[in-house]
GROMACS .gro file of C-alpha atoms in nm:
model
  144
    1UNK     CA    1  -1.434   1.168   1.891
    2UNK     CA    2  -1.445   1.057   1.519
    3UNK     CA    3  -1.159   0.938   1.546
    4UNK     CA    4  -1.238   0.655   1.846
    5UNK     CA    5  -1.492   0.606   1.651
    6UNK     CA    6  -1.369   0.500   1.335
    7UNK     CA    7  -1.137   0.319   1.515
    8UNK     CA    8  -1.370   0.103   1.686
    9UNK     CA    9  -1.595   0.063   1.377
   10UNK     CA   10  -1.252  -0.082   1.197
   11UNK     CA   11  -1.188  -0.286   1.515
   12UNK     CA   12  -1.511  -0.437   1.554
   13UNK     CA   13  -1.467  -0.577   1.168
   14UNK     CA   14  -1.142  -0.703   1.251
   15UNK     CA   15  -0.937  -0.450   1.061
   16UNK     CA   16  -0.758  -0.287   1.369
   17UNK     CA   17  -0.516  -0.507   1.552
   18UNK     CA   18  -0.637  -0.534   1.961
   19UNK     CA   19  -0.479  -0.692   2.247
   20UNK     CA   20  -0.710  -0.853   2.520
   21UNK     CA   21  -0.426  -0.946   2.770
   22UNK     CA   22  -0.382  -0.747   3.070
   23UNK     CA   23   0.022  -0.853   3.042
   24UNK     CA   24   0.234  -0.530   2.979
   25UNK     CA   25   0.401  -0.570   2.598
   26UNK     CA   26   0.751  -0.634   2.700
   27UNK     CA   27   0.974  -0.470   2.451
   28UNK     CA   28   1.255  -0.406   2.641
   29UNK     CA   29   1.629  -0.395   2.655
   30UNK     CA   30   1.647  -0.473   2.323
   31UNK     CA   31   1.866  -0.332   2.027
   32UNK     CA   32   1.702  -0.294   1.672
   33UNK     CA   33   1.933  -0.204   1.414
   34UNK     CA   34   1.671  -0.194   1.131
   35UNK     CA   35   1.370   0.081   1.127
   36UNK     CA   36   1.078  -0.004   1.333
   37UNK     CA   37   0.752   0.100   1.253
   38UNK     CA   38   0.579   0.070   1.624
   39UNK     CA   39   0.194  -0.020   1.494
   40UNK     CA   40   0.347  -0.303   1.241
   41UNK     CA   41   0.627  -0.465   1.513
   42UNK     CA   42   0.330  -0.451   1.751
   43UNK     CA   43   0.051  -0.613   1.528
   44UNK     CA   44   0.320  -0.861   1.422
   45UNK     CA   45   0.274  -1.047   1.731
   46UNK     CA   46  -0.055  -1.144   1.627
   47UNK     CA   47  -0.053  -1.329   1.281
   48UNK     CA   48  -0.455  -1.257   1.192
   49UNK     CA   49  -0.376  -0.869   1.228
   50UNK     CA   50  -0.516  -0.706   0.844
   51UNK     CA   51  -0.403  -0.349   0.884
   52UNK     CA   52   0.023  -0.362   0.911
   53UNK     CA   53  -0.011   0.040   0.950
   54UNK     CA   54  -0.210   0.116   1.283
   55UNK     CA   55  -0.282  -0.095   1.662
   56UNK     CA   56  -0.559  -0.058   1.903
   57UNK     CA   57  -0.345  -0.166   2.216
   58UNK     CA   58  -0.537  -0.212   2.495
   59UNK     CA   59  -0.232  -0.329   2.725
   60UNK     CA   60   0.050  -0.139   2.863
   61UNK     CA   61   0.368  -0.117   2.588
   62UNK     CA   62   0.735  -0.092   2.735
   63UNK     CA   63   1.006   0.007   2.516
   64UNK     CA   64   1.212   0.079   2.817
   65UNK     CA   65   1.608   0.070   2.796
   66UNK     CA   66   1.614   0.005   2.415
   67UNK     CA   67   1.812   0.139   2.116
   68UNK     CA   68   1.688   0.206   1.768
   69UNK     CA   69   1.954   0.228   1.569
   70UNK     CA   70   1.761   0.320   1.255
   71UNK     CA   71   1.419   0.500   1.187
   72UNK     CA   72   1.146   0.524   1.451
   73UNK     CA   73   0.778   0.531   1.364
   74UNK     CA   74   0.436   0.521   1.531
   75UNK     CA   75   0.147   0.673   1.356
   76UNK     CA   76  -0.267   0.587   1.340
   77UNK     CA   77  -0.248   0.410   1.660
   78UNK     CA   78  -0.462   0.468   1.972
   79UNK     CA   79  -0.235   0.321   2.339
   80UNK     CA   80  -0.558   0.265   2.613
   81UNK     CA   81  -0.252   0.197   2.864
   82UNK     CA   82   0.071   0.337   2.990
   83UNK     CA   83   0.373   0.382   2.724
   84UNK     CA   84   0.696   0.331   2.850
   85UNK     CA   85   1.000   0.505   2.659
   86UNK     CA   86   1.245   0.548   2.923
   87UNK     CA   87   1.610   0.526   2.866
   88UNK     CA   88   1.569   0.501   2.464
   89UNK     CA   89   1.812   0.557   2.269
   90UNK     CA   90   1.683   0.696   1.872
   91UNK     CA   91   1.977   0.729   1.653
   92UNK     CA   92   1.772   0.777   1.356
   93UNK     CA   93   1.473   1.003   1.306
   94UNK     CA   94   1.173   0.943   1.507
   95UNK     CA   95   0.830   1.026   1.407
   96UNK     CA   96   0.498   1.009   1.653
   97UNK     CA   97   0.213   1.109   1.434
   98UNK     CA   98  -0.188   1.090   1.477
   99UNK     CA   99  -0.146   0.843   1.780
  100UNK     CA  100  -0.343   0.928   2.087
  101UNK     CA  101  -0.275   0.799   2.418
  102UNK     CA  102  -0.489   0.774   2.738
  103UNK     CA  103  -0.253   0.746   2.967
  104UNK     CA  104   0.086   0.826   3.095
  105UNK     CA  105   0.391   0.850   2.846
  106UNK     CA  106   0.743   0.830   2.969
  107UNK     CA  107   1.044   0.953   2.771
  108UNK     CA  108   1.226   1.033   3.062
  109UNK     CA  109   1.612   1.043   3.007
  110UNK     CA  110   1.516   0.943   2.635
  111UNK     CA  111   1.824   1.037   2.360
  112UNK     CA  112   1.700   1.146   2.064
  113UNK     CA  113   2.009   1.191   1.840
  114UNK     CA  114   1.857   1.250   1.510
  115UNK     CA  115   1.536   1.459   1.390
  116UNK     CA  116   1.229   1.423   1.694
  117UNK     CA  117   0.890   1.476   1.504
  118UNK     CA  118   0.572   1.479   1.650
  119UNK     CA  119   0.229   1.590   1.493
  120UNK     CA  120  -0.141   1.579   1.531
  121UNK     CA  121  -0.087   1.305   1.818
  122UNK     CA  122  -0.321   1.359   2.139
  123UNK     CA  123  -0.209   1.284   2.536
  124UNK     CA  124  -0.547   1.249   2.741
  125UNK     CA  125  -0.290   1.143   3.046
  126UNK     CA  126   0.072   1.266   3.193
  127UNK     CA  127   0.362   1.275   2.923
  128UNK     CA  128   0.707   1.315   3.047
  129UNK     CA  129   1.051   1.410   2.881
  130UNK     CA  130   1.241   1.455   3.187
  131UNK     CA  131   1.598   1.483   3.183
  132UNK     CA  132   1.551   1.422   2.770
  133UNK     CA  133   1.827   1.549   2.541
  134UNK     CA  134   1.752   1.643   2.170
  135UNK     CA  135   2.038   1.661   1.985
  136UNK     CA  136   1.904   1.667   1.652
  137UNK     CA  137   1.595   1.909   1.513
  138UNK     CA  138   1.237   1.889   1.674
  139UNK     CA  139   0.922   1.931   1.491
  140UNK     CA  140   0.666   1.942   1.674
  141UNK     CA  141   0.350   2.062   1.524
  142UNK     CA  142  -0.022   2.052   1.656
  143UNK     CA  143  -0.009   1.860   1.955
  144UNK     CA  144  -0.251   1.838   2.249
   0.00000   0.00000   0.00000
């Protein structure tokens, strides 16, 4: 609960990146062959965005049927909408860390082919790995 409201402290003095659209982020099908820190790529589509390291997305995100060829990152970051992850490919390591979501995240038939780390990140809706494969180590430490 601190945490929300820190978050909206930061975001009412313009700190935290927001989104007021209802439009769903539309990040798919694409290939990035650099690493991709999620809260940065997303608060780059806004040039007055202060804080590079965390978003306060208020719109659905899909990442759907996209490879990261490097590095995968998402941490500080609260998602208000769906998360869609389906079909991603991570060849590099991918790390999910003190990110909460409130509702539904998909990684259904997601390849993780390097290290999959999660920690201290919080689901208040549905998450889903169906038909996932990890083929490299998984960390996954104080989730709820």
């Amino acid at each position: 609960m601190i945490r929300v409201k820190i978050l909206l402290l930061l975001f009412y003095l313009g700190i935290v990146w927001s989104v007021d659209a209802q439009d769903t982020l539309d990040l798919r099908y694409q290939r990035y062959n650099k690493s991709i820190n999620l809260a940065k790529a997303l608060s780059d589509l806004q040039a007055n965005t202060v804080n590079k390291e965390m978003a306060l997305v208020l719109q659905p995100v899909s990442l759907a049927n996209s490879v990261f060829e490097k590095n995968f990152s998402s941490a500080n970051s609260t998602f208000y909408q769906s998360v869609d992850f389906r079909n991603v490919r991570f060849l590099g390591k991918t790390e999910q860390s003190f990110n909460e979501f409130w509702q539904q995240v998909d990684f259904s038939n997601a390849a993780f082919d390097s290290t999959f780390a999660m920690s201290f990140t919080k689901f208040r809706g549905n998450v889903s790995f169906q038909e996932s494969s990890f083929n490299g180590s998984k960390n996954l430490f104080s989730n709820k």
